[in-house]
XYZ file of C-alpha atoms in Angstrom:
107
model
C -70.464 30.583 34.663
C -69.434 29.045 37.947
C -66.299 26.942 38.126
C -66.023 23.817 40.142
C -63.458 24.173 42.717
C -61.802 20.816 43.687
C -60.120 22.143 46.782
C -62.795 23.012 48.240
C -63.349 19.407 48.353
C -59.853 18.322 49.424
C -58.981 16.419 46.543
C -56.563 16.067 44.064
C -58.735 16.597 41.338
C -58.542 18.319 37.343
C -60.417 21.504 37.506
C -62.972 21.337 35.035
C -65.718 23.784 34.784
C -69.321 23.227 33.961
C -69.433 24.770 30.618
C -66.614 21.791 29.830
C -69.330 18.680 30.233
C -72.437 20.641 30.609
C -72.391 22.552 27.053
C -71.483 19.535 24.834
C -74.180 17.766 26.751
C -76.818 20.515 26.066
C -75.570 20.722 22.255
C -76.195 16.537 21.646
C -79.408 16.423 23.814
C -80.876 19.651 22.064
C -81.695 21.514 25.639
C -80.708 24.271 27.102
C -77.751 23.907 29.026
C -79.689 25.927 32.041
C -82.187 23.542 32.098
C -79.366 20.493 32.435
C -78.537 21.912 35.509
C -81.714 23.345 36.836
C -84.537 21.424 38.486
C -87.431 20.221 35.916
C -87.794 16.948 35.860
C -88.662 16.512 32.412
C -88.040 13.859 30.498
C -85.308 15.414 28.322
C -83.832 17.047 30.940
C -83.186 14.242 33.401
C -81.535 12.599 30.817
C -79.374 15.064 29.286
C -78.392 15.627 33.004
C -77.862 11.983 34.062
C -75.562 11.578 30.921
C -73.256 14.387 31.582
C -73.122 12.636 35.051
C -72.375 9.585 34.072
C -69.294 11.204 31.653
C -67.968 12.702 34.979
C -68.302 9.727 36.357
C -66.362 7.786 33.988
C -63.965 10.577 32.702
C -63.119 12.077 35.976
C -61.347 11.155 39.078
C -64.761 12.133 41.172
C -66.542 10.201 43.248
C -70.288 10.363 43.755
C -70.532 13.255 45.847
C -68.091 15.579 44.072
C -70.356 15.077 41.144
C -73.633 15.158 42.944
C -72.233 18.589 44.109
C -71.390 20.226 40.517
C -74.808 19.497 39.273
C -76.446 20.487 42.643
C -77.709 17.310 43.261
C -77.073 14.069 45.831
C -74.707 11.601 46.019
C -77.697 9.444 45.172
C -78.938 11.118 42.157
C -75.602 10.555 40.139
C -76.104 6.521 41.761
C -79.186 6.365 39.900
C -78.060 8.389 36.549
C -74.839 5.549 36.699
C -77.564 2.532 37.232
C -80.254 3.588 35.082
C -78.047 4.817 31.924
C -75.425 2.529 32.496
C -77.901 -0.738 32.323
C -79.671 0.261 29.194
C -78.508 -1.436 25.994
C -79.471 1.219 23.623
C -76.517 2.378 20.972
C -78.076 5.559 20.435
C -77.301 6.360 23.912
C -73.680 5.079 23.833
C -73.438 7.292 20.344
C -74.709 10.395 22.818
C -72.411 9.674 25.310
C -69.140 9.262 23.382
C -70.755 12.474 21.308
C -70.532 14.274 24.424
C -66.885 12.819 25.285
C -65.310 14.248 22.430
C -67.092 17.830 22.594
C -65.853 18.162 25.512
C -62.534 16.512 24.417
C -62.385 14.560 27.552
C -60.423 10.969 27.617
């Protein structure tokens, strides 16, 4: 499994490596975790992959880009994943998201 590298984007940030948000996320979503970072656009998929974006986002010192390039993906995709998950008011999706959070037994 590939490891992201945060020198190569000059910044002082924690190495973490995919396996770290991208496993926990398959194991609460129920997919694959090569099909969280591959490109169907499925339903499941998108969300699973938006969520363990929007963990980054709030776990990590990233900013958009960094995390648009670990998933192999735009700045503007992890935008969206941050609008469109972080508006909805559904608890089952918070209980996902702090699932995922201590799986991958980030802060």
């Amino acid at each position: 499994m590939k490891t992201f590298n945060p020198n190569a984007i000059n910044h002082e940030v924690e190495e973490l490596r995919v396996n770290d948000l991208v496993d926990p996320t398959a194991t609460v979503y129920g997919v694959r975790a090569i099909d969280i970072l591959g490109w169907r656009r499925k339903r499941e998929f998108s969300e699973a992959r938006h969520a363990a974006m929007l963990v980054a986002l709030k776990c990590t010192r990233w900013g958009y880009a960094d995390i648009g390039r670990f998933f192999n993906r735009d700045h503007t995709t992890v935008m969206y994943a941050e609008k469109k998950i972080g508006s909805l008011e559904n608890s089952g999706l918070r209980l996902r998201i702090e699932l995922i959070k201590r799986k991958a037994k980030v802060a």
